[in-house]
mmCIF file of C-alpha atoms in Angstrom:
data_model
loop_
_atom_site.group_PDB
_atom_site.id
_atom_site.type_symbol
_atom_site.label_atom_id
_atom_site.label_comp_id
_atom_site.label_asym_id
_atom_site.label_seq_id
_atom_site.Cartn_x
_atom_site.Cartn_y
_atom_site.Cartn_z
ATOM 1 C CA UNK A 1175 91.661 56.039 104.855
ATOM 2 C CA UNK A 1176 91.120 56.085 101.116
ATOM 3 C CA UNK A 1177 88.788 59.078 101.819
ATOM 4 C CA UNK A 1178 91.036 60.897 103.913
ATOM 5 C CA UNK A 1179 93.941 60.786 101.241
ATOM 6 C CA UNK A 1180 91.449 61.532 98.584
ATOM 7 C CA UNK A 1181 92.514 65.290 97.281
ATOM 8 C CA UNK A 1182 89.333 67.983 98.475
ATOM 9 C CA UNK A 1183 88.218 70.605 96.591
ATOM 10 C CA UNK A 1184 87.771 72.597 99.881
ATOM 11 C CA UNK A 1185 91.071 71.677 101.342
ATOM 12 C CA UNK A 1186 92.684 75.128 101.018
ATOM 13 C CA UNK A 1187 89.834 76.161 103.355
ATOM 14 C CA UNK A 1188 90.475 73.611 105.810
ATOM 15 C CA UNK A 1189 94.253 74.580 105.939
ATOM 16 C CA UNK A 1190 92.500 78.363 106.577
ATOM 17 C CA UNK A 1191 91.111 77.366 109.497
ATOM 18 C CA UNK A 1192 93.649 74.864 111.131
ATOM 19 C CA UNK A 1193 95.924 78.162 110.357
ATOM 20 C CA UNK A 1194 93.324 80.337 112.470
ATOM 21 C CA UNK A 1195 93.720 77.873 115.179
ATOM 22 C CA UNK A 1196 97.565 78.155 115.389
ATOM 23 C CA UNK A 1197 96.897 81.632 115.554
ATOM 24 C CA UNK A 1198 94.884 81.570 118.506
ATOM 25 C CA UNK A 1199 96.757 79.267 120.475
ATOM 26 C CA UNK A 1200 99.972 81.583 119.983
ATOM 27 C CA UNK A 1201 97.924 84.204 120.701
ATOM 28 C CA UNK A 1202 96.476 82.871 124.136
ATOM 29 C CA UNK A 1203 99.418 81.543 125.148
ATOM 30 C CA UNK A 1204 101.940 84.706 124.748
ATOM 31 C CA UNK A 1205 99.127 86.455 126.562
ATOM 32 C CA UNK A 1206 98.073 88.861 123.792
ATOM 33 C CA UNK A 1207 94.408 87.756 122.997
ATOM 34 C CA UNK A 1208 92.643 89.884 125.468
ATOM 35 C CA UNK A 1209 95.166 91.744 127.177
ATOM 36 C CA UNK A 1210 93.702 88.874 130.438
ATOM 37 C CA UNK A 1211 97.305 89.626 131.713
ATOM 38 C CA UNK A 1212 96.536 93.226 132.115
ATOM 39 C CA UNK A 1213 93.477 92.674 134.377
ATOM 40 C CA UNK A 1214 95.211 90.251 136.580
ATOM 41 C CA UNK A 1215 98.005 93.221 137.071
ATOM 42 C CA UNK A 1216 95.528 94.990 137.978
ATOM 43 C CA UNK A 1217 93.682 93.650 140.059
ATOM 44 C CA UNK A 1218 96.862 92.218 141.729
ATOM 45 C CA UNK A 1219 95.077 88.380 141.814
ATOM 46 C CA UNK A 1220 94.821 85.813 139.355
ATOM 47 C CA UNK A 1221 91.213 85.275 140.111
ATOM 48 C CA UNK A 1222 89.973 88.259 138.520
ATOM 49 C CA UNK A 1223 86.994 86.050 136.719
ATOM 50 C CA UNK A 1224 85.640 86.555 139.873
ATOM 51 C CA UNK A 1225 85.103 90.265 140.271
ATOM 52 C CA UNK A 1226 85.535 91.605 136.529
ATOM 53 C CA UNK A 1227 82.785 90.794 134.177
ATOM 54 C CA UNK A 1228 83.896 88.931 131.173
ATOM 55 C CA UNK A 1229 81.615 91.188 129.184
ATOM 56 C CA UNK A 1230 83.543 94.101 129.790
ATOM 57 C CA UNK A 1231 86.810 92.397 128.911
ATOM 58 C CA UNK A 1232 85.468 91.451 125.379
ATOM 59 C CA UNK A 1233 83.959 95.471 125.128
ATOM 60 C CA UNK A 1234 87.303 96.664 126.459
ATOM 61 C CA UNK A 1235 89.224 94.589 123.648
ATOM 62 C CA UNK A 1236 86.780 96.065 120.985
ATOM 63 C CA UNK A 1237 88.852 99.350 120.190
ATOM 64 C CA UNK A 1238 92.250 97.091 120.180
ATOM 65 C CA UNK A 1239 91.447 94.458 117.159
ATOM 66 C CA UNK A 1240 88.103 92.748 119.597
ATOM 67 C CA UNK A 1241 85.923 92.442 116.411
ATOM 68 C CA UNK A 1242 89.358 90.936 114.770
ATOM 69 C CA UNK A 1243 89.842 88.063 117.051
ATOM 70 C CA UNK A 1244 86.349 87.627 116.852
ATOM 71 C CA UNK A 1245 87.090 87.432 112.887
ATOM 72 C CA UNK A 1246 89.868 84.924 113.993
ATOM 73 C CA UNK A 1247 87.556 82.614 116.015
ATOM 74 C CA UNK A 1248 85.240 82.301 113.399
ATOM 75 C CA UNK A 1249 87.653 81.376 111.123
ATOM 76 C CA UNK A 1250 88.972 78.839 113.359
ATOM 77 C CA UNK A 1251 85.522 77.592 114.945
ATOM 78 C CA UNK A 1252 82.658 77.930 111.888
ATOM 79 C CA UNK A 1253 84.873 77.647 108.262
ATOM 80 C CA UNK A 1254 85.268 74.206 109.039
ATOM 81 C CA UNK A 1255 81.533 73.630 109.640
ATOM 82 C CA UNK A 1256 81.157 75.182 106.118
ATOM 83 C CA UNK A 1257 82.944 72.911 104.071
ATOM 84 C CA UNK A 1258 80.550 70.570 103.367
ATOM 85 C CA UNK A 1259 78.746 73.633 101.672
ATOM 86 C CA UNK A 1260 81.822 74.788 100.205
ATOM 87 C CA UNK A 1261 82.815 71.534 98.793
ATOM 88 C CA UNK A 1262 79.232 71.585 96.981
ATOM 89 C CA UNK A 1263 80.279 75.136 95.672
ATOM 90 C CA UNK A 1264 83.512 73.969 94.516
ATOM 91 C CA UNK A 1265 81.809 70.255 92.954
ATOM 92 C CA UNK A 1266 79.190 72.281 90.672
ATOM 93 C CA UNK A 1267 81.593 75.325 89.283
ATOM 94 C CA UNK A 1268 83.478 75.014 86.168
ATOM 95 C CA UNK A 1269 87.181 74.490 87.474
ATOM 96 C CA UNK A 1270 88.791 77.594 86.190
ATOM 97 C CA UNK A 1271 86.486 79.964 88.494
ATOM 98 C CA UNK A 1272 86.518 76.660 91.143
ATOM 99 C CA UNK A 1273 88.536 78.788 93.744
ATOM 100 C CA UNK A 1274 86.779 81.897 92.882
ATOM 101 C CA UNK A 1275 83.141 80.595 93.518
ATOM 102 C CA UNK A 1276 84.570 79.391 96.994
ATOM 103 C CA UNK A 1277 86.090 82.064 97.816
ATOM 104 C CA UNK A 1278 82.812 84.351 97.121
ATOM 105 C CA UNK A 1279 80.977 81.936 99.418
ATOM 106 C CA UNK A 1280 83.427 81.944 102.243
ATOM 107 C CA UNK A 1281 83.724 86.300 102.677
ATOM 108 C CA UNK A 1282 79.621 85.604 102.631
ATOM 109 C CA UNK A 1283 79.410 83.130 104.818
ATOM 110 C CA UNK A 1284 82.231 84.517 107.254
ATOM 111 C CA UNK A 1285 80.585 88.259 106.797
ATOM 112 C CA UNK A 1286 77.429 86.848 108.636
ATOM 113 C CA UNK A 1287 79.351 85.458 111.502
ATOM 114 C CA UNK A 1288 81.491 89.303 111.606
ATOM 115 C CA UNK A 1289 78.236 90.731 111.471
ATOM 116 C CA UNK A 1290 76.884 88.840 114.936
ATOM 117 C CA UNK A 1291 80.367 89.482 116.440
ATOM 118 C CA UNK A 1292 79.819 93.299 115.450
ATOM 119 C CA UNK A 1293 76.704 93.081 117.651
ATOM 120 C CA UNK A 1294 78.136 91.500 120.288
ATOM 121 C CA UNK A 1295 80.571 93.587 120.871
ATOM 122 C CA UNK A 1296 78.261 96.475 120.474
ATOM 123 C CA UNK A 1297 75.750 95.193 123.192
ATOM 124 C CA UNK A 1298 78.172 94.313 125.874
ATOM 125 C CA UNK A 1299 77.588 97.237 128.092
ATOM 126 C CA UNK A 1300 74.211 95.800 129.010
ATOM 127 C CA UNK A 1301 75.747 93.020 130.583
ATOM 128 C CA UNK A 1302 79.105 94.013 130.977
ATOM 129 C CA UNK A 1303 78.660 94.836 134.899
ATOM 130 C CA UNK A 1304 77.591 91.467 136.005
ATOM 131 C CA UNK A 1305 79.768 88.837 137.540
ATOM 132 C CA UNK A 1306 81.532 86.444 135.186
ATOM 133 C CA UNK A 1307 80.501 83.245 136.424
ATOM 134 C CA UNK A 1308 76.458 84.093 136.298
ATOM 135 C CA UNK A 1309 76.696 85.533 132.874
ATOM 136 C CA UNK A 1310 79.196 81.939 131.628
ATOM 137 C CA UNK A 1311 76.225 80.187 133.667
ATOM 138 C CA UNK A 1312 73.463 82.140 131.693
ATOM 139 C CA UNK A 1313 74.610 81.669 128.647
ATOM 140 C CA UNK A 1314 74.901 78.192 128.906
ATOM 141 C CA UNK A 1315 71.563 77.455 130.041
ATOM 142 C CA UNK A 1316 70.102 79.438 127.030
ATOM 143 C CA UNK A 1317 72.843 77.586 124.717
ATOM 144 C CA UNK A 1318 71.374 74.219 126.510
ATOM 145 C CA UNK A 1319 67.612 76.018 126.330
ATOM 146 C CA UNK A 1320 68.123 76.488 122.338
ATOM 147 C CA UNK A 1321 69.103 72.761 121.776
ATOM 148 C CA UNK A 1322 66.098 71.619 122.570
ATOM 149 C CA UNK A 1323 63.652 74.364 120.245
ATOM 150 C CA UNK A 1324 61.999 73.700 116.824
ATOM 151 C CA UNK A 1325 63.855 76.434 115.712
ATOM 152 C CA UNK A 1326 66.990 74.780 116.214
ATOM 153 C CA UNK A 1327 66.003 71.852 114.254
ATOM 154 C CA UNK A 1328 65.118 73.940 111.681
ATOM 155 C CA UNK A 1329 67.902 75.890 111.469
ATOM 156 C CA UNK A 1330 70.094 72.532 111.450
ATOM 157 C CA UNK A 1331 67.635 71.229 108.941
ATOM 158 C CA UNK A 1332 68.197 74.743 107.002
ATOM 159 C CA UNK A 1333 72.194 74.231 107.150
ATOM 160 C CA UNK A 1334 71.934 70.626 105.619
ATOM 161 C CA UNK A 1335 69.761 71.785 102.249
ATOM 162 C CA UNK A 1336 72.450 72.777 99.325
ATOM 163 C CA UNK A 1337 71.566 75.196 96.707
ATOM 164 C CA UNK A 1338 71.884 74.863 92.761
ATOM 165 C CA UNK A 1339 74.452 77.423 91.605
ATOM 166 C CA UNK A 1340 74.947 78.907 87.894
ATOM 167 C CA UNK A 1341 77.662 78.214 85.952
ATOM 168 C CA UNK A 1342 79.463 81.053 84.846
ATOM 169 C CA UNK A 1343 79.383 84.753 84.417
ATOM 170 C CA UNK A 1344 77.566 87.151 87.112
ATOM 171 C CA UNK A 1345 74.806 84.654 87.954
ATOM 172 C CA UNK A 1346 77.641 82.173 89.082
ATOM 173 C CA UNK A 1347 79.158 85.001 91.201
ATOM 174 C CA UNK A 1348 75.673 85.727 93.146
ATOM 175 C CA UNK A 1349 74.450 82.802 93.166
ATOM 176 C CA UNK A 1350 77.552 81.563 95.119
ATOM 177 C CA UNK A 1351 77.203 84.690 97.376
ATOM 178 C CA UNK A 1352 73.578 83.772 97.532
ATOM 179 C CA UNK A 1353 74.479 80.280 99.215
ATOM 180 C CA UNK A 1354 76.907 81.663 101.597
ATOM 181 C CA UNK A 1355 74.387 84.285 102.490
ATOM 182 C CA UNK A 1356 71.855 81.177 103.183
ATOM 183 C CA UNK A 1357 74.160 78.840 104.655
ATOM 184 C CA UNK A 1358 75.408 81.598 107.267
ATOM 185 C CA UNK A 1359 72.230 82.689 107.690
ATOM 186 C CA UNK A 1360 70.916 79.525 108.707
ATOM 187 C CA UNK A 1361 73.911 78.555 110.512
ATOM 188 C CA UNK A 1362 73.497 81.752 112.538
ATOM 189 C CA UNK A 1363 70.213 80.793 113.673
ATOM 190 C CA UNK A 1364 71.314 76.931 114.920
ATOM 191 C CA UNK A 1365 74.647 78.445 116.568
ATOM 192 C CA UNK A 1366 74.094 81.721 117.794
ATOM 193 C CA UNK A 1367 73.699 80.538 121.377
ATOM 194 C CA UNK A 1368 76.720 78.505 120.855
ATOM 195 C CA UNK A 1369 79.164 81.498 120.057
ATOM 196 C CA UNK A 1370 77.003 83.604 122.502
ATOM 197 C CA UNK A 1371 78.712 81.679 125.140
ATOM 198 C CA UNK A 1372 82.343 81.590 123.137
ATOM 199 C CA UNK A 1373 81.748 85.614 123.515
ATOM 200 C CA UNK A 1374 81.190 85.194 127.486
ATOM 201 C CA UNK A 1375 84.214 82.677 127.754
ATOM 202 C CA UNK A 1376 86.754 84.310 125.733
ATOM 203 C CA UNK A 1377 87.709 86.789 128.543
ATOM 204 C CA UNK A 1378 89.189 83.733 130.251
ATOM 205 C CA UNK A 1379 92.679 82.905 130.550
ATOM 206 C CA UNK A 1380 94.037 81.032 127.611
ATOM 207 C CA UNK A 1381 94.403 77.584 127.743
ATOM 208 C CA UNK A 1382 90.587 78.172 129.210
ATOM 209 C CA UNK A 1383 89.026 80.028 125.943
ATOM 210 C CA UNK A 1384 91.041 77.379 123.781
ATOM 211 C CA UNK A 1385 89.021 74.826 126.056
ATOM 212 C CA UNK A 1386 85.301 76.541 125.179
ATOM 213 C CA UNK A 1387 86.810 77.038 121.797
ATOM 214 C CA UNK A 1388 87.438 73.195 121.644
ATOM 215 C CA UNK A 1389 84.041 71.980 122.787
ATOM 216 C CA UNK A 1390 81.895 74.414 121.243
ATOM 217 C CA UNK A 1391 83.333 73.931 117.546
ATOM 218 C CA UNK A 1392 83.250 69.881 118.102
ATOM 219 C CA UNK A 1393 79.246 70.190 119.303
ATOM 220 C CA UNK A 1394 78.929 72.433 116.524
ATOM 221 C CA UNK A 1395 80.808 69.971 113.744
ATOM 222 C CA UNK A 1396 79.143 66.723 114.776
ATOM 223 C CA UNK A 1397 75.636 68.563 114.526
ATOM 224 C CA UNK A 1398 76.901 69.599 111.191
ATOM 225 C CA UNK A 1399 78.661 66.443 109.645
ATOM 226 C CA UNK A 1400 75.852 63.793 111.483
ATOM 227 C CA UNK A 1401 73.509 61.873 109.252
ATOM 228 C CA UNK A 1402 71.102 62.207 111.937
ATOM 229 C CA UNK A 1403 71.681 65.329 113.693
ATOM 230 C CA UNK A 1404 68.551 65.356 116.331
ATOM 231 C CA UNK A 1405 70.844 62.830 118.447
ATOM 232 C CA UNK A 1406 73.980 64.976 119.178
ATOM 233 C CA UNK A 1407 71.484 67.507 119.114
ATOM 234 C CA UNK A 1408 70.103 66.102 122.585
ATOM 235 C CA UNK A 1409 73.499 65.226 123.668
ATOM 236 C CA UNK A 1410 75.066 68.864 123.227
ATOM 237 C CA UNK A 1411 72.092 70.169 125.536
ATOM 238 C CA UNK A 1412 72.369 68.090 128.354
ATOM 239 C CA UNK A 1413 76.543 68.772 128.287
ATOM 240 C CA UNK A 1414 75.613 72.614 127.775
ATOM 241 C CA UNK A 1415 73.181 72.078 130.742
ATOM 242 C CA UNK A 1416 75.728 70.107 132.857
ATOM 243 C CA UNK A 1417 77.991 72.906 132.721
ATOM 244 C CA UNK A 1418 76.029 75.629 133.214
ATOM 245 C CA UNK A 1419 74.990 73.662 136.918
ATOM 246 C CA UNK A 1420 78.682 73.636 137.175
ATOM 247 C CA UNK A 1421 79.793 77.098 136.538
ATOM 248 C CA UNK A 1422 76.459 77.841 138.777
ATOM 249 C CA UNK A 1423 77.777 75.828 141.631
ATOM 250 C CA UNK A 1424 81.391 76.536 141.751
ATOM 251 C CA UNK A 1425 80.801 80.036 141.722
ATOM 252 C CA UNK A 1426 78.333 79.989 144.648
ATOM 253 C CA UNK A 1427 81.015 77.720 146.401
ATOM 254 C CA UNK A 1428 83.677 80.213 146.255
ATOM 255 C CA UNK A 1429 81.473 83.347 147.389
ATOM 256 C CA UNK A 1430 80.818 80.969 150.096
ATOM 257 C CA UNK A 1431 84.271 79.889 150.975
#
């Protein structure tokens, strides 16, 4: 408890993201995330997962702030798997640039995850026509798939390492922007999959994405924040897997029924 109360240098940051996730939820819940409401007007059905790729809800949002809630989501989802990183920023700069040094690190860090969004909003239409459930279900197995590679241990392994970091002057401002150009970088290659399926599942309705959100950033912070990551590592595949063979199956029951 003493820890908890214990004042953080990265605290500001955490408030950042527990502010992105208010966001969201007000967003998803007065319907204005993904315009989900429109397409169920349309269609005239509430089951519209079912016949409209998600894909092409996420491209569709692009022109209308899509790349922006992506912005939002990694706020909400990845800053918080940064602060370890950001609280060694904020330990090892002289306290009167403290904030500053942070601050550099965070627009690097977040830039890498705007980056990936940029692409996957760009590369949409190449998947955009297929039904929603077998793209969710794809992208889970390859999430699940990824757990399990040396890559992704060395990408995890890659997110862990910390970085020494000049004191003052210009150095201190690259070599700040330098670490969150390494930790995102790194943290790109471990998670990608992970957010790969947060880009499939944020078409659904809300209280659905806030679900994905939910389980995705918690798999993503105990990799992150365990001593011994190779563990929940394991664990995080087999759910991935799990549910995957349950998206699989429930879709192929309702086409059935």
């Amino acid at each position: 408890m003493r820890r908890l109360l214990r004042p953080r240098v990265s605290l500001g940051f955490e408030l950042v993201a527990l502010a992105a996730w208010i966001a969201l939820a007000v967003l998803t819940v007065t319907g204005d995330s993904h315009g989900s409401a429109g397409a169920d007007r349309t269609l005239g059905t509430g089951d519209s997962h079912h016949h409209v790729s998600t894909a092409h809800a996420v491209h569709g949002a692009a022109g209308s702030g899509g790349l922006a809630m992506w912005g939002l989501m990694s706020v909400a989802m990845m800053l918080p798997a940064a602060v370890p990183a950001l609280a060694h920023v904020g330990t090892n700069s002289l306290r009167w640039r403290r904030q500053r040094a942070m601050a550099t690190f965070a627009a690097v860090y977040l830039a890498v995850w705007i980056g990936y969004g940029a692409l996957l909003l760009g590369s949409t239409p190449l998947w955009a026509r297929l039904p929603d459930d077998a793209v969710l279900a794809c992208a889970l197995a390859l999430a699940a798939a990824w757990q399990l590679t040396v890559h992704k241990r060395r990408a995890l392994r890659d997110c862990h390492r910390s970085s020494p970091l000049p004191p003052a002057g210009w150095r201190a401002v690259a070599g700040a922007g330098r670490f969150g150009l390494r930790q995102g970088g790194a943290c790109l290659r471990s998670c990608w999959a992970l957010m790969l399926v947060m880009a499939v599942a944020s078409g659904r309705s809300g209280s659905g994405m806030l679900g994905w959100m939910a389980v995705l950033t918690g798999i993503v912070m105990t990799e992150r924040l365990a001593r011994k990551p190779r563990r929940p590592t394991h664990l995080a595949a087999a759910v991935l897997a799990a549910a995957a063979l349950a998206v699989a199956l429930a879709a192929a029951g309702w086409r059935w029924y």
